Short mmCIF file of C-alpha atoms and ligand atoms in Angstrom, two decimals:
data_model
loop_
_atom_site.label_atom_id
_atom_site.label_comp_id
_atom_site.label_asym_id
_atom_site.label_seq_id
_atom_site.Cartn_x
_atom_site.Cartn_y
_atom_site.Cartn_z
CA UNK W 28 0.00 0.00 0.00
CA UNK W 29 1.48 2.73 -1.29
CA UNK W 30 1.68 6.32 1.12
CA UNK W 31 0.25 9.35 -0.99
CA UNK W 32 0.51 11.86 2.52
CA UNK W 33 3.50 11.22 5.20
CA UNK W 34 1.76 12.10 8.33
CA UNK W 35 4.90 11.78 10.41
CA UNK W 36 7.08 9.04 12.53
CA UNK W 37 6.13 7.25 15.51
CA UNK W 38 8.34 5.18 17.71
CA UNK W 39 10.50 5.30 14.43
CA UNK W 40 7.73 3.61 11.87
CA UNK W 41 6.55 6.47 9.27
CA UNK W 42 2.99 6.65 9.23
CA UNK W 43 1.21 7.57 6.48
CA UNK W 44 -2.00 7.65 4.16
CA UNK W 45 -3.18 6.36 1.22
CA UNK W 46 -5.24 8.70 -0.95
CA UNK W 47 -8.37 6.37 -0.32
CA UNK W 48 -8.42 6.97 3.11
CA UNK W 49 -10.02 9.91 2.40
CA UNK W 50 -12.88 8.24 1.07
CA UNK W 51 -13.44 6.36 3.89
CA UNK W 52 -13.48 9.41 6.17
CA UNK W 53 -16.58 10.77 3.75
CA UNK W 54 -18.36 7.75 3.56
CA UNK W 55 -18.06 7.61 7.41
CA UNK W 56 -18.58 10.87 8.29
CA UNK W 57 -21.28 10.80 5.62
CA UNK W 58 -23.57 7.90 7.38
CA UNK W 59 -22.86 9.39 10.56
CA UNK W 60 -23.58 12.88 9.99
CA UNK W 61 -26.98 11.86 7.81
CA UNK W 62 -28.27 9.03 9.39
CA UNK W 63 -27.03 8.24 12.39
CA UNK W 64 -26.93 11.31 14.43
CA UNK W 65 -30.01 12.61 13.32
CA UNK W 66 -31.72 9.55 14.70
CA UNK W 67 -29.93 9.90 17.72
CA UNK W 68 -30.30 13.37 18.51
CA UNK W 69 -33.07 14.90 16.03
CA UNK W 70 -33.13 18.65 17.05
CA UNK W 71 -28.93 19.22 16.85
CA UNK W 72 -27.77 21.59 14.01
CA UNK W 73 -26.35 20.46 10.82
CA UNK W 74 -22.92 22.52 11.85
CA UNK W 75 -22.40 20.40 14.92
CA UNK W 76 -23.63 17.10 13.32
CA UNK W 77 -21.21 17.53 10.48
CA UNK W 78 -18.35 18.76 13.05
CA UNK W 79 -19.20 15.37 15.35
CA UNK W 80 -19.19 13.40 12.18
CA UNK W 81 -15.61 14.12 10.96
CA UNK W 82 -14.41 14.33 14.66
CA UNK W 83 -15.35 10.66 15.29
CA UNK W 84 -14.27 9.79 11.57
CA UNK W 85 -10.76 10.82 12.63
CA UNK W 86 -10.66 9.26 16.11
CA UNK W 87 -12.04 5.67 13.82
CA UNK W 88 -9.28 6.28 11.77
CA UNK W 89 -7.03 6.75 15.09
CA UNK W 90 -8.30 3.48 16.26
CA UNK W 91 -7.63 2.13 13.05
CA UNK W 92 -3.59 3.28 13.33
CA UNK W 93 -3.76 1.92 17.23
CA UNK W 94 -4.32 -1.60 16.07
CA UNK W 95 -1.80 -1.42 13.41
CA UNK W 96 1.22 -0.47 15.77
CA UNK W 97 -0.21 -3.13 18.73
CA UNK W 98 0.67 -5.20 15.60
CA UNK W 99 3.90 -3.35 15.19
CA UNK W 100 5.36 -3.08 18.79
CA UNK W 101 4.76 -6.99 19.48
CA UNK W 102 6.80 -7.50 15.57
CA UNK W 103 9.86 -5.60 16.78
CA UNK W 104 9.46 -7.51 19.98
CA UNK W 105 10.33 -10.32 18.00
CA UNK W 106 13.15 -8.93 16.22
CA UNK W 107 10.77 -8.21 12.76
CA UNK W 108 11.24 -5.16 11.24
CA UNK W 109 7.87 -2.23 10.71
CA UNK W 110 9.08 -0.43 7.84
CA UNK W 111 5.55 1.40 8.09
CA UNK W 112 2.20 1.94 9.06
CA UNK W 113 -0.24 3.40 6.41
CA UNK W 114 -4.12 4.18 6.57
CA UNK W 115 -6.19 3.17 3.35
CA UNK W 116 -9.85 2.56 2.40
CA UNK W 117 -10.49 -0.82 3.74
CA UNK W 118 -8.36 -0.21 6.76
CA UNK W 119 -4.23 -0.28 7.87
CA UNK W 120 -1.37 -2.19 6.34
CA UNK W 121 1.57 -2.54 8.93
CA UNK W 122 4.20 -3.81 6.55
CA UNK W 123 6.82 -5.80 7.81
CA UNK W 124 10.07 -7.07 6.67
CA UNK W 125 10.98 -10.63 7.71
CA UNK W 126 8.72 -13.10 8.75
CA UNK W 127 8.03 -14.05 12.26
CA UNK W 128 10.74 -16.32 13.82
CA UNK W 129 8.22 -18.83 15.67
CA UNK W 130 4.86 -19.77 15.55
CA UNK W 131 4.63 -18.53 18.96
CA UNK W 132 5.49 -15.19 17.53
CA UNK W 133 3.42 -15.32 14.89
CA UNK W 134 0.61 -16.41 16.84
CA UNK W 135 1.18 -12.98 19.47
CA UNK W 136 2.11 -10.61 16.53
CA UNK W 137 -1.66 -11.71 14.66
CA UNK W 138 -3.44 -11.52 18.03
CA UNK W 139 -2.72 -8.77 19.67
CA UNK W 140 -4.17 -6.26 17.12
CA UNK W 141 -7.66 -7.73 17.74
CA UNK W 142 -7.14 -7.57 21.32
CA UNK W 143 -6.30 -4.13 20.66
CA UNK W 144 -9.40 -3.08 18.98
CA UNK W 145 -11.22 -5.04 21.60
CA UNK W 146 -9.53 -3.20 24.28
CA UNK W 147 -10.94 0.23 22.32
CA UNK W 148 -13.85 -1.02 22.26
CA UNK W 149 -13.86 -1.32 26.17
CA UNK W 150 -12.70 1.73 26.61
CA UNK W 151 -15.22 3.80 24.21
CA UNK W 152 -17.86 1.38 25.21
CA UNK W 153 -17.30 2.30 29.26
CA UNK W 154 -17.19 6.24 28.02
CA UNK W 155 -20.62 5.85 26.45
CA UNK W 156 -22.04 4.41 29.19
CA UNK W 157 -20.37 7.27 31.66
CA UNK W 158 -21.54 9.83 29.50
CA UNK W 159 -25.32 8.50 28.84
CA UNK W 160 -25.28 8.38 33.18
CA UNK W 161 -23.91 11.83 33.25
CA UNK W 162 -26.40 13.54 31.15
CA UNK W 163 -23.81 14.14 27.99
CA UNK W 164 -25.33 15.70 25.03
CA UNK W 165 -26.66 12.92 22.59
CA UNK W 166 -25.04 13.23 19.79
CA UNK W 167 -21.48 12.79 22.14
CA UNK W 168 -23.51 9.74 23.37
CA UNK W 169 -24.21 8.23 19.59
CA UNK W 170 -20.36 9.22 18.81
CA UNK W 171 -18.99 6.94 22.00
CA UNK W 172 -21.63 4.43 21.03
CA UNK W 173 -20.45 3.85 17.32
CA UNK W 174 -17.18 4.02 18.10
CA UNK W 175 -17.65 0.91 20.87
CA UNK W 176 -19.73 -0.62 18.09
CA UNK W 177 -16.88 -0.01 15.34
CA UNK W 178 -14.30 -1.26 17.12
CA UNK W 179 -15.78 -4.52 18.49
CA UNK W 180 -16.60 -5.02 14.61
CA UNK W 181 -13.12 -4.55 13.42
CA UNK W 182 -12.27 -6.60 16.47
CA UNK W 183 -14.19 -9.19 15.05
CA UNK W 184 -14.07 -9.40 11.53
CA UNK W 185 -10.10 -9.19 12.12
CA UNK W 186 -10.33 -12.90 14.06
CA UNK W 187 -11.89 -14.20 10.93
CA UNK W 188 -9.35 -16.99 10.12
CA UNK W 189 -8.20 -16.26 6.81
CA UNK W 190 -5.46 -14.65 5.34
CA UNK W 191 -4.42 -11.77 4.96
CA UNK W 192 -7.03 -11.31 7.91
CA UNK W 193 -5.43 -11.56 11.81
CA UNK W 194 -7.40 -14.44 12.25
CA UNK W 195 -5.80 -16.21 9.05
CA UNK W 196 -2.02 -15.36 10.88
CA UNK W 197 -3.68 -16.71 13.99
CA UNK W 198 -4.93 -19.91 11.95
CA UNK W 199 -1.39 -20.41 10.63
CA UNK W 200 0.30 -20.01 13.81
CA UNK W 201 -1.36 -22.40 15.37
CA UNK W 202 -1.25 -25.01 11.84
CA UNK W 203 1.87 -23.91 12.05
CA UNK W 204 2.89 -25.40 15.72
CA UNK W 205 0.61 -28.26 15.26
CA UNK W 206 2.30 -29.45 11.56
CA UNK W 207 5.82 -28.42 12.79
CA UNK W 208 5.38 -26.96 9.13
CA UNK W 209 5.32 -23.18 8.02
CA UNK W 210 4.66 -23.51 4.50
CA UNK W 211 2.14 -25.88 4.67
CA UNK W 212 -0.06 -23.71 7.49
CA UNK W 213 0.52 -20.70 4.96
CA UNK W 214 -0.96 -22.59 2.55
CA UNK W 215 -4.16 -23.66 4.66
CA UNK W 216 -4.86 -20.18 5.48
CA UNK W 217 -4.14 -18.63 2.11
CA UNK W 218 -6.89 -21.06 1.19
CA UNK W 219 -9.01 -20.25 3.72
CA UNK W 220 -8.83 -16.39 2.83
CA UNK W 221 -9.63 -17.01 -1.08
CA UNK W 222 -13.01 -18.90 0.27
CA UNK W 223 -13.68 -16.38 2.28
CA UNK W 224 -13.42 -13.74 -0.08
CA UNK W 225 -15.30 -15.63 -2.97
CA UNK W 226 -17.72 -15.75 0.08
CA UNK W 227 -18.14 -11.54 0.69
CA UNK W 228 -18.44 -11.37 -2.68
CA UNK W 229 -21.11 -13.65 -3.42
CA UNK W 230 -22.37 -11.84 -0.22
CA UNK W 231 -21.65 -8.47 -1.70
CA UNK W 232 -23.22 -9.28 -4.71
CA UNK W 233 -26.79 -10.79 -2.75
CA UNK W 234 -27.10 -7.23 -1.57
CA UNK W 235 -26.71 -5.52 -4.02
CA UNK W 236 -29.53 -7.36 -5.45
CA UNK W 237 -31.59 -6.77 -2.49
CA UNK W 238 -31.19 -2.94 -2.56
CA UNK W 239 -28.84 -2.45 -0.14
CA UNK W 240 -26.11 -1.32 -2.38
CA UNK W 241 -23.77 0.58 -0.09
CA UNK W 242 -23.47 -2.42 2.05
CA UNK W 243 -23.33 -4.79 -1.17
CA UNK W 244 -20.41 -2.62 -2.35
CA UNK W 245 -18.36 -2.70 0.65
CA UNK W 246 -18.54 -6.66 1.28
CA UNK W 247 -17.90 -6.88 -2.54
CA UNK W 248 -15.11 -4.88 -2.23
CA UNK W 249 -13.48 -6.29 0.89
CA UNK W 250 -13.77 -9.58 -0.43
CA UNK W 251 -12.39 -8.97 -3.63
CA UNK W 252 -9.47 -7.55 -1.24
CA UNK W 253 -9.14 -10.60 0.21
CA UNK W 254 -9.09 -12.91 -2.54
CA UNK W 255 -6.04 -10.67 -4.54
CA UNK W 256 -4.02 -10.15 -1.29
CA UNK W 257 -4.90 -14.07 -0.02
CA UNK W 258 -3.38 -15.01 -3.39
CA UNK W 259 -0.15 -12.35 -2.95
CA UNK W 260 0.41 -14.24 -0.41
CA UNK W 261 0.10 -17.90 -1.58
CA UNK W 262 2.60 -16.70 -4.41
CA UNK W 263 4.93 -15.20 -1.85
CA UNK W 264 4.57 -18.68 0.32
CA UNK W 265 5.59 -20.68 -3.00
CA UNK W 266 8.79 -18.61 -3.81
CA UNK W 267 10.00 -18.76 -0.41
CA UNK W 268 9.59 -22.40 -0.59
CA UNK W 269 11.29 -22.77 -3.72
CA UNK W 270 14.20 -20.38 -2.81
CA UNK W 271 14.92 -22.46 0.57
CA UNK W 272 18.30 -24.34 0.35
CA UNK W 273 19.47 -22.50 -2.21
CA UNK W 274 22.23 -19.96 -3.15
CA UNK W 275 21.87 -16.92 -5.41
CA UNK W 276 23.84 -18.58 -8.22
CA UNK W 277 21.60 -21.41 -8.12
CA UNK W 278 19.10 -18.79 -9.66
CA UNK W 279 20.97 -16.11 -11.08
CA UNK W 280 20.91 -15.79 -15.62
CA UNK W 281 24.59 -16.03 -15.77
CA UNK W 282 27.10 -14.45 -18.24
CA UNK W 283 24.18 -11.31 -18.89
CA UNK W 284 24.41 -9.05 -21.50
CA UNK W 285 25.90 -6.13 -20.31
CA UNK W 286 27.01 -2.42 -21.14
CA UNK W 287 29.93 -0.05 -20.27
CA UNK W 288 28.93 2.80 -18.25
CA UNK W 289 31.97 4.85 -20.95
CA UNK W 290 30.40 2.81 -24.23
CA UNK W 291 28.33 5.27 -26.27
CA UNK W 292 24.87 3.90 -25.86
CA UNK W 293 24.17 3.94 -29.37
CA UNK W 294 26.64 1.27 -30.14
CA UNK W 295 24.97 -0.73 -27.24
CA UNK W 296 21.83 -0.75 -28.76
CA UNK W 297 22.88 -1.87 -32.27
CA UNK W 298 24.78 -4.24 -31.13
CA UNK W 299 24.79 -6.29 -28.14
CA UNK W 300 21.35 -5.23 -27.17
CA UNK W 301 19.89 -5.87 -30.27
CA UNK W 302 20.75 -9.28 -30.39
CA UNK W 303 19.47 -10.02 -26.94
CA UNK W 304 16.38 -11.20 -25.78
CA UNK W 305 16.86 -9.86 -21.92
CA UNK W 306 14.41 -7.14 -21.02
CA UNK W 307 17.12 -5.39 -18.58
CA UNK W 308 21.04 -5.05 -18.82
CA UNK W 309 23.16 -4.91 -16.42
CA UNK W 310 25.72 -1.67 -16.69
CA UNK W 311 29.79 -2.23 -15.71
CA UNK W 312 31.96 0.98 -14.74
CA UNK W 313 35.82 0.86 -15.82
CA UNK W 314 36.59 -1.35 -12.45
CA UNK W 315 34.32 -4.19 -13.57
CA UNK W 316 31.92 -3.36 -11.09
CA UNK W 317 28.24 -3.49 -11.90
CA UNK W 318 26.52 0.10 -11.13
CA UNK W 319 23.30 0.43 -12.78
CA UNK W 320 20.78 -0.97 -14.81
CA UNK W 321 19.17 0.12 -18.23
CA UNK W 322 16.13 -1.54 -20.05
CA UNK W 323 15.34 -2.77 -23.36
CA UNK W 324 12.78 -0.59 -23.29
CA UNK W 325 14.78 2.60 -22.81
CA UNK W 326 17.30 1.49 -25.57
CA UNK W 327 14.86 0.94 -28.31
CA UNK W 328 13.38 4.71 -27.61
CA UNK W 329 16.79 5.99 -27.97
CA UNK W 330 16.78 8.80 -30.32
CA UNK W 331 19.54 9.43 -32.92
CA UNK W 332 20.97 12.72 -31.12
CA UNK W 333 21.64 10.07 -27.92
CA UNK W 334 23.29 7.88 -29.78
CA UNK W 335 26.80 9.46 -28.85
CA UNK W 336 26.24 9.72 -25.19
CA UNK W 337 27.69 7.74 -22.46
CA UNK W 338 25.74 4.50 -21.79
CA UNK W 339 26.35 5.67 -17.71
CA UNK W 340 23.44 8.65 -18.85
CA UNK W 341 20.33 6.32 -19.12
CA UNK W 342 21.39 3.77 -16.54
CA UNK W 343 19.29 3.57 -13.21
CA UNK W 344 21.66 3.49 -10.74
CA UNK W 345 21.90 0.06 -8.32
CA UNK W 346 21.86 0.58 -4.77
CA UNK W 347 24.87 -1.24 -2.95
CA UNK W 348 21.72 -3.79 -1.20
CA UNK W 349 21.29 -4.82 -5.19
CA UNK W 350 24.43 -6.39 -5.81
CA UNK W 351 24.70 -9.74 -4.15
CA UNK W 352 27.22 -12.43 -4.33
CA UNK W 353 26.53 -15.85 -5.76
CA UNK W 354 26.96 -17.94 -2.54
CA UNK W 355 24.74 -15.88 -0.44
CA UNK W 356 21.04 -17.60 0.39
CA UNK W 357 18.29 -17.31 -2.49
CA UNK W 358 15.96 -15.65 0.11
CA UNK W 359 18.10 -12.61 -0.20
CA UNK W 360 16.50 -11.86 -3.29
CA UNK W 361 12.95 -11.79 -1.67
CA UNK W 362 14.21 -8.70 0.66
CA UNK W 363 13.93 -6.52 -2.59
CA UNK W 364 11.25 -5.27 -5.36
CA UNK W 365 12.04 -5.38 -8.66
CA UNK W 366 13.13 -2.53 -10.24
CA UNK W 367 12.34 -1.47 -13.94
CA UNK W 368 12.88 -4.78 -16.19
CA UNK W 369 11.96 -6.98 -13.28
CA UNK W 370 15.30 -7.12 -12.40
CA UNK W 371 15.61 -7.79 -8.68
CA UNK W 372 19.77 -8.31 -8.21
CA UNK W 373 23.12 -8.02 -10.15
CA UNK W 374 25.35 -11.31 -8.56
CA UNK W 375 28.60 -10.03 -8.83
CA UNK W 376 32.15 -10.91 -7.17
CA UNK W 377 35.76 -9.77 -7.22
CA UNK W 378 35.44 -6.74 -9.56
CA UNK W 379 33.44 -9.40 -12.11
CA UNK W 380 29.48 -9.36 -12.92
CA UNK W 381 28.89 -12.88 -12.98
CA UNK W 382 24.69 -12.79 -13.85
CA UNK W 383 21.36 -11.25 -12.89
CA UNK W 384 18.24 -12.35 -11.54
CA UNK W 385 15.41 -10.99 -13.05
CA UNK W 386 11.26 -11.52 -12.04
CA UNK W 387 11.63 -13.81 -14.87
CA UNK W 388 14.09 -15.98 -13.08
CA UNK W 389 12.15 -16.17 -9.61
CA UNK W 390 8.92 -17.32 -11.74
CA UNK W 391 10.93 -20.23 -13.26
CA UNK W 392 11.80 -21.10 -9.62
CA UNK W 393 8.34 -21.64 -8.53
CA UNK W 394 7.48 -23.72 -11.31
CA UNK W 395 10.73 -25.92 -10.77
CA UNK W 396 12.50 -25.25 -14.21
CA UNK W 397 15.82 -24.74 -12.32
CA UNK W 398 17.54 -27.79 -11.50
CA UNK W 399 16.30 -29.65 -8.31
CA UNK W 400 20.23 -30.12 -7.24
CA UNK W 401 19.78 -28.04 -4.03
CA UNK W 402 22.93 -26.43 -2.91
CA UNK W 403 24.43 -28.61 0.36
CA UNK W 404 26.70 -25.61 0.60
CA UNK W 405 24.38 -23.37 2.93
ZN1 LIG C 4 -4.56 -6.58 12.44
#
């Protein structure tokens, strides 16, 4: 999930937004400001409705960002890094890097965000009842009340056990300790997430043929969440299978085409480039060191007037984490995105590029195509 608005750093983890978010806050300060305050508290103004409305939008959203870094604090308890926390229609993404070390820890990491929202839920849930005792204005009454309400929901629908859900972490946790077997409990409840999503849609989809096609859209939509992002992770599960055991040159392309960051990049193109069927190339300064990167696609839209300038001038450049060396662990390579091309690393060593690994190369991992002679040398 991708941050559109930085809203700052806590305890170290950027927080952030997604542009969506903000639909969320209108469609929730929308039903709350037009339906469910007036019933509540018929006589109150528009102006304060509204103002209630977006205030308790916010503190939903806060609520939202509590049970994300629950998630987060318990992680780096566990030695997993938060690279961040961001806010987005359908809810927060903590994003980790790593995997959790046990199934113990992945059992505590999953459940303590639902025992966080549960805990809110409390909490709002005690100041409702406070405030209806002490005579508080209604509409602060309906505010506390939804909020209670919200947050047991979240609490709730979070303990579903399905992946990407808490529940589905839970699930696998628990698979996981039983089986003795990680990738086989990530498996069960990446299943268990795609039924459930086919399920919210189909659910979704009842709705909206009943009339009700706000809540139709919203189960649709969730579920269609959880299907793509159940299936992410099935992928992810695979390739981490498939990389286990072996090293980087077990998957690396070797002996790459590849470019001189001094060679005029016209020459590159006519020549080596156009001969070769590799969507990325890898570029070598005068040391023999790989530094950059520059695609196919870039060369083929070189214009005439470029065709004298330094290769080094369209390369991307490679950050140092890029470059790997052939005997280091496959699973390095899942620490990275790919960058244009696909190409995830440049396996280099001693002042020599000896291949690249490319999107291309991880997908012929999962489906087996590289030889099944797993490396004895990790
Ligand atoms: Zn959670």
């Amino acid at each position: 999930m991708r941050q559109t608005l930085r809203l700052g750093t806590v305890m170290g983890i950027p927080v952030g937004v997604n542009w969506s978010v903000a639909a969320a806050l209108i469609i929730v300060a929308g039903v709350l400001a037009r339906s469910i305050l007036p019933a509540a508290s018929p006589g109150v103004s528009g102006g304060i409705r509204w103002t209630a409305a977006v205030l308790t939008a916010v503190i939903f959203l806060a609520s939202l960002a509590a049970h994300e870094f629950a998630h987060a604090v318990v992680a780096r308890r566990y030695g997993v890094k938060v690279v961040s926390i961001t806010l987005w229609m359908l809810g927060g993404v903590a994003q980790f890097e790593g995997e959790p070390p046990t199934a113990r820890a992945d059992l505590r990491i999953a459940a303590v965000g639902p025992a966080m929202s549960g805990a809110l839920a409390l909490a709002f849930g005690g100041a409702w009842a406070l405030a209806g005792v002490a005579g508080a204005p209604a509409t602060a009454v309906a505010c506390l009340g939804w909020l209670a309400a919200t947050n047991v929901l979240l609490a709730v629908f979070n303990l579903l056990p399905a992946a990407p859900l808490d529940g589905g972490r839970i699930l696998r946790g628990f698979l996981w300790r039983s089986r003795g077997d990680r990738v086989s409990a990530a498996h069960s409840a990446d299943r268990a997430g795609t039924v459930l999503g086919f399920v919210m849609m189909g659910g979704g989809l009842l709705a909206l043929l009943a009339g009700a096609w706000l809540d139709g859209i919203w189960l649709a939509l969730v579920g269609w969440f959880i299907v793509t992002a159940a299936r992410v992770e099935d992928r992810w599960t695979d390739l981490r299978e498939a990389a286990e055991g072996r090293r980087i040159a077990d998957v690396m392309t070797p002996h790459p085409a590849h470019g001189w960051t001094w060679q005029p990049a016209g020459d590159f193109a006519g020549t080596v480039a156009r001969t070769s069927r590799q969507p990325v190339f890898p570029v070598v300064d005068a040391a023999g060191d790989p530094v950059g990167a520059v695609t196919m696609i870039r060369l083929v839209r070189l214009r005439s007037e470029e065709a004298a300038t330094a290769l080094g001038r369209f390369m991307t450049p490679l950050d140092p984490d890029r470059v790997l060396g052939p005997e280091e662990p496959a699973s390095a390579l899942l620490k990275t995105t790919p960058m244009r091309g696909g190409l995830i690393a440049v396996v280099a060593a001693d002042h020599r590029l000896l291949g690249i690994v490319t999107t291309e190369d991880l997908q012929r991992l999962v489906r087996g195509g590289i030889g099944d002679s797993r490396s004895t040398a990790a």
